[in-house]
XYZ file of N, CA and C in Angstrom:
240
model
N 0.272 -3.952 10.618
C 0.070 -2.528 10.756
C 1.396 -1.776 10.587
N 2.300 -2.443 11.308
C 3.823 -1.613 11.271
C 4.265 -1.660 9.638
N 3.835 -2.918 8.863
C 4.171 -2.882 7.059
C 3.595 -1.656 6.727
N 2.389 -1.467 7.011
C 1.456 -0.593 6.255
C 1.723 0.899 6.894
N 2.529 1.089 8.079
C 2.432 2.427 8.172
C 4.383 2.632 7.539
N 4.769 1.972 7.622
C 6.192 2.360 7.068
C 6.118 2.292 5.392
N 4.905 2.221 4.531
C 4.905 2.382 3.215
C 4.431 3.371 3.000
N 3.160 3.359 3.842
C 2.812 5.001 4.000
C 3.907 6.105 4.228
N 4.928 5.932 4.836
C 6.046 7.233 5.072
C 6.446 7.160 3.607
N 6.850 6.265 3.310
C 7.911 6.239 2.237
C 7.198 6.541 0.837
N 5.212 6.626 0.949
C 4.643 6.996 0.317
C 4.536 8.434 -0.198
N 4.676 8.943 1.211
C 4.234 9.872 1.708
C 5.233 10.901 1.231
N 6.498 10.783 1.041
C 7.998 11.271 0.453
C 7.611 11.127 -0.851
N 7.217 9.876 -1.456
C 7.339 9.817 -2.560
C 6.619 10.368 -3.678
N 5.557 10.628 -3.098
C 4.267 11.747 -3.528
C 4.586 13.200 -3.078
N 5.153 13.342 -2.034
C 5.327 15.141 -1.664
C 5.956 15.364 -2.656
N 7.373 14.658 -2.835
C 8.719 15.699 -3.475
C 7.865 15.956 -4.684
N 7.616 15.315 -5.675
C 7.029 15.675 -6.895
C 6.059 16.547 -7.098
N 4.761 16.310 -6.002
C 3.747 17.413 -6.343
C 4.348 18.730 -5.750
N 4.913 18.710 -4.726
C 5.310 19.958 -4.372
C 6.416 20.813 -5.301
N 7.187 19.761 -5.918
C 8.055 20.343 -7.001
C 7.413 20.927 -8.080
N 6.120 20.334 -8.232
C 5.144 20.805 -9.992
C 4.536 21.734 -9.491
N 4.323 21.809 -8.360
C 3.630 23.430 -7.896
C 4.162 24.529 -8.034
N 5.629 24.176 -7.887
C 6.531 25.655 -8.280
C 7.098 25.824 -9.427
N 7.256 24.048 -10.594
C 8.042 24.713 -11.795
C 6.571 24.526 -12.541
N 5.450 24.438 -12.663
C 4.629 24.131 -13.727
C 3.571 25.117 -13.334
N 3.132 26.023 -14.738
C 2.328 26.985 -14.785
C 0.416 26.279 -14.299
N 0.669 25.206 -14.666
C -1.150 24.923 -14.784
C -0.849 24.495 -13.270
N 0.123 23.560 -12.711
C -0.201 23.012 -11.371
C -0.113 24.225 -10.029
N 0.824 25.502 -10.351
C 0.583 26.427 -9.323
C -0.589 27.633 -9.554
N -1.248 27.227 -10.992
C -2.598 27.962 -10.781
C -3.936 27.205 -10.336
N -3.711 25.717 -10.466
C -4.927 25.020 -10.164
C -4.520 23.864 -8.777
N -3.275 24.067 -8.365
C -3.373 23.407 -7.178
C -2.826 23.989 -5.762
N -3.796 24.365 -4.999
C -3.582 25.112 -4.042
C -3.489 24.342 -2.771
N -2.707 25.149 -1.509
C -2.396 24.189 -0.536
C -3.496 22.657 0.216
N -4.205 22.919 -0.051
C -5.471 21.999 0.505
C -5.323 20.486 -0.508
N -5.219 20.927 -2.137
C -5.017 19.817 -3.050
C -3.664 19.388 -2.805
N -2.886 19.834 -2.375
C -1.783 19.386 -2.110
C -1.702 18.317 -1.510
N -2.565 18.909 -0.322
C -2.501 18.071 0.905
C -3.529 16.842 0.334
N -4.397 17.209 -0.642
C -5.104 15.506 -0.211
C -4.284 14.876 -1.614
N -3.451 15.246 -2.019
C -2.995 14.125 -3.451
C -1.864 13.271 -2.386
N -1.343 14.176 -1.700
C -0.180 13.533 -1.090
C -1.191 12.285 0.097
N -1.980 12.972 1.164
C -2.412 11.839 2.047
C -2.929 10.722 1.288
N -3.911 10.948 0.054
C -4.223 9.816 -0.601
C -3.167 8.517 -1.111
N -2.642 9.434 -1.438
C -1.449 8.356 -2.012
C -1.146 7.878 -0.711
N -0.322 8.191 0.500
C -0.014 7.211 2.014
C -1.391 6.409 2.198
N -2.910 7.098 2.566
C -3.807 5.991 2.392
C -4.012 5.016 1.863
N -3.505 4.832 0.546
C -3.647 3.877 -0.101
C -2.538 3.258 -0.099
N -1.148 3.527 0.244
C 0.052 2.573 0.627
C -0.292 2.159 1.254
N -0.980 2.743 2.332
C -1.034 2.065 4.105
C -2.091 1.152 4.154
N -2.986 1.140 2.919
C -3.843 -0.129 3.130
C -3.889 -1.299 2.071
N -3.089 -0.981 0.988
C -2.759 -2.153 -0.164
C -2.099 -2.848 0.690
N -0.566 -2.322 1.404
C 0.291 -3.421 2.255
C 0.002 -3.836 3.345
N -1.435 -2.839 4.357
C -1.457 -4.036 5.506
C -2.627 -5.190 5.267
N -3.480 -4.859 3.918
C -4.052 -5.521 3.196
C -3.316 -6.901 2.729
N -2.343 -6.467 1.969
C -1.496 -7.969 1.327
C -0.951 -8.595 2.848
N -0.510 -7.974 3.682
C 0.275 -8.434 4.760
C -0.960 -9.516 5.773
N -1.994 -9.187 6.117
C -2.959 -9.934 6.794
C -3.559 -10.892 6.090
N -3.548 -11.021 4.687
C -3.933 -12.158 3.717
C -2.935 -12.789 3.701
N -1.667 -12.685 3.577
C -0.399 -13.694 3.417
C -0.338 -14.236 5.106
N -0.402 -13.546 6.028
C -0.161 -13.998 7.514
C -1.565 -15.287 7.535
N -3.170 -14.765 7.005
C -3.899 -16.042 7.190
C -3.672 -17.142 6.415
N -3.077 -16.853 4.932
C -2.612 -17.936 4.062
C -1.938 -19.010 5.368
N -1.199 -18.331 5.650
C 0.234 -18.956 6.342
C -0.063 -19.707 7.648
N -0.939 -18.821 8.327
C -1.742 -19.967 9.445
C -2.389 -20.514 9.310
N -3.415 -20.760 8.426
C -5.070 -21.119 7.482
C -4.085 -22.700 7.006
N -2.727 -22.561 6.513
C -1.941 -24.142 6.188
C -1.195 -24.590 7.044
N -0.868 -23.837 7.967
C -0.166 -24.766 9.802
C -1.031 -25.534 10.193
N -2.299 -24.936 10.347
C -3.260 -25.658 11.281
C -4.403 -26.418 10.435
N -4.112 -27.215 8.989
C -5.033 -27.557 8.273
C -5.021 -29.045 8.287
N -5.765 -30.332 8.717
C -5.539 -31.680 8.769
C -4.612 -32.171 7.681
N -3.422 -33.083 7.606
C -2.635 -33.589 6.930
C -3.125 -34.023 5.694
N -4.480 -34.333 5.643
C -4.769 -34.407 3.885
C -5.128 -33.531 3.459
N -5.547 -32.791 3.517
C -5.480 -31.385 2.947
C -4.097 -30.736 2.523
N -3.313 -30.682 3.466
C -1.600 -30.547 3.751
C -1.203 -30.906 2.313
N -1.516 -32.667 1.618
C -0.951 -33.301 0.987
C -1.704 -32.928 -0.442
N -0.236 -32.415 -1.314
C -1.099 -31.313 -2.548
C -0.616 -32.377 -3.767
N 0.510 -33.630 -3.898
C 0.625 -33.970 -4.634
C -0.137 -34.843 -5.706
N -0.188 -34.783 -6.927
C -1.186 -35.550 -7.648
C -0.319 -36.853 -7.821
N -0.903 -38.075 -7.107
C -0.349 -39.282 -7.156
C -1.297 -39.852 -7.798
């Protein structure tokens, strides 16, 4: 959860500066995007940081315990 909400911030920066910048230098984005679209281009984008990485993060953590706790032949991957 802590992966997924610290991508979300850094999402969340990384999507404001730009749309908020095209709102003031670009003619079509400050006639067709008003404060409300603002707001959902930017949260979308953190939503979807915040759940691709705590997504990848809880699949790599069961990978990782799913092969600690798996009987020794299974364990054993070499083709002899």
């Amino acid at each position: 959860a802590m992966a997924g909400a610290k991508a979300a911030a850094v999402a969340t920066v990384a999507a404001a500066v730009p749309t908020l910048a095209s709102v003031r230098m670009l003619p079509w984005a400050k006639a067709h995007l008003n404060p409300t679209g603002q707001a959902l281009i930017i949260s979308t984008v953190a939503g979807m940081a915040y759940f691709i990485v705590a997504d990848k993060t809880i699949l790599s953590m069961a990978r990782k315990h799913s092969y600690e706790t798996a009987p020794e032949h299974l364990k054993n991957t070499s083709f002899h």
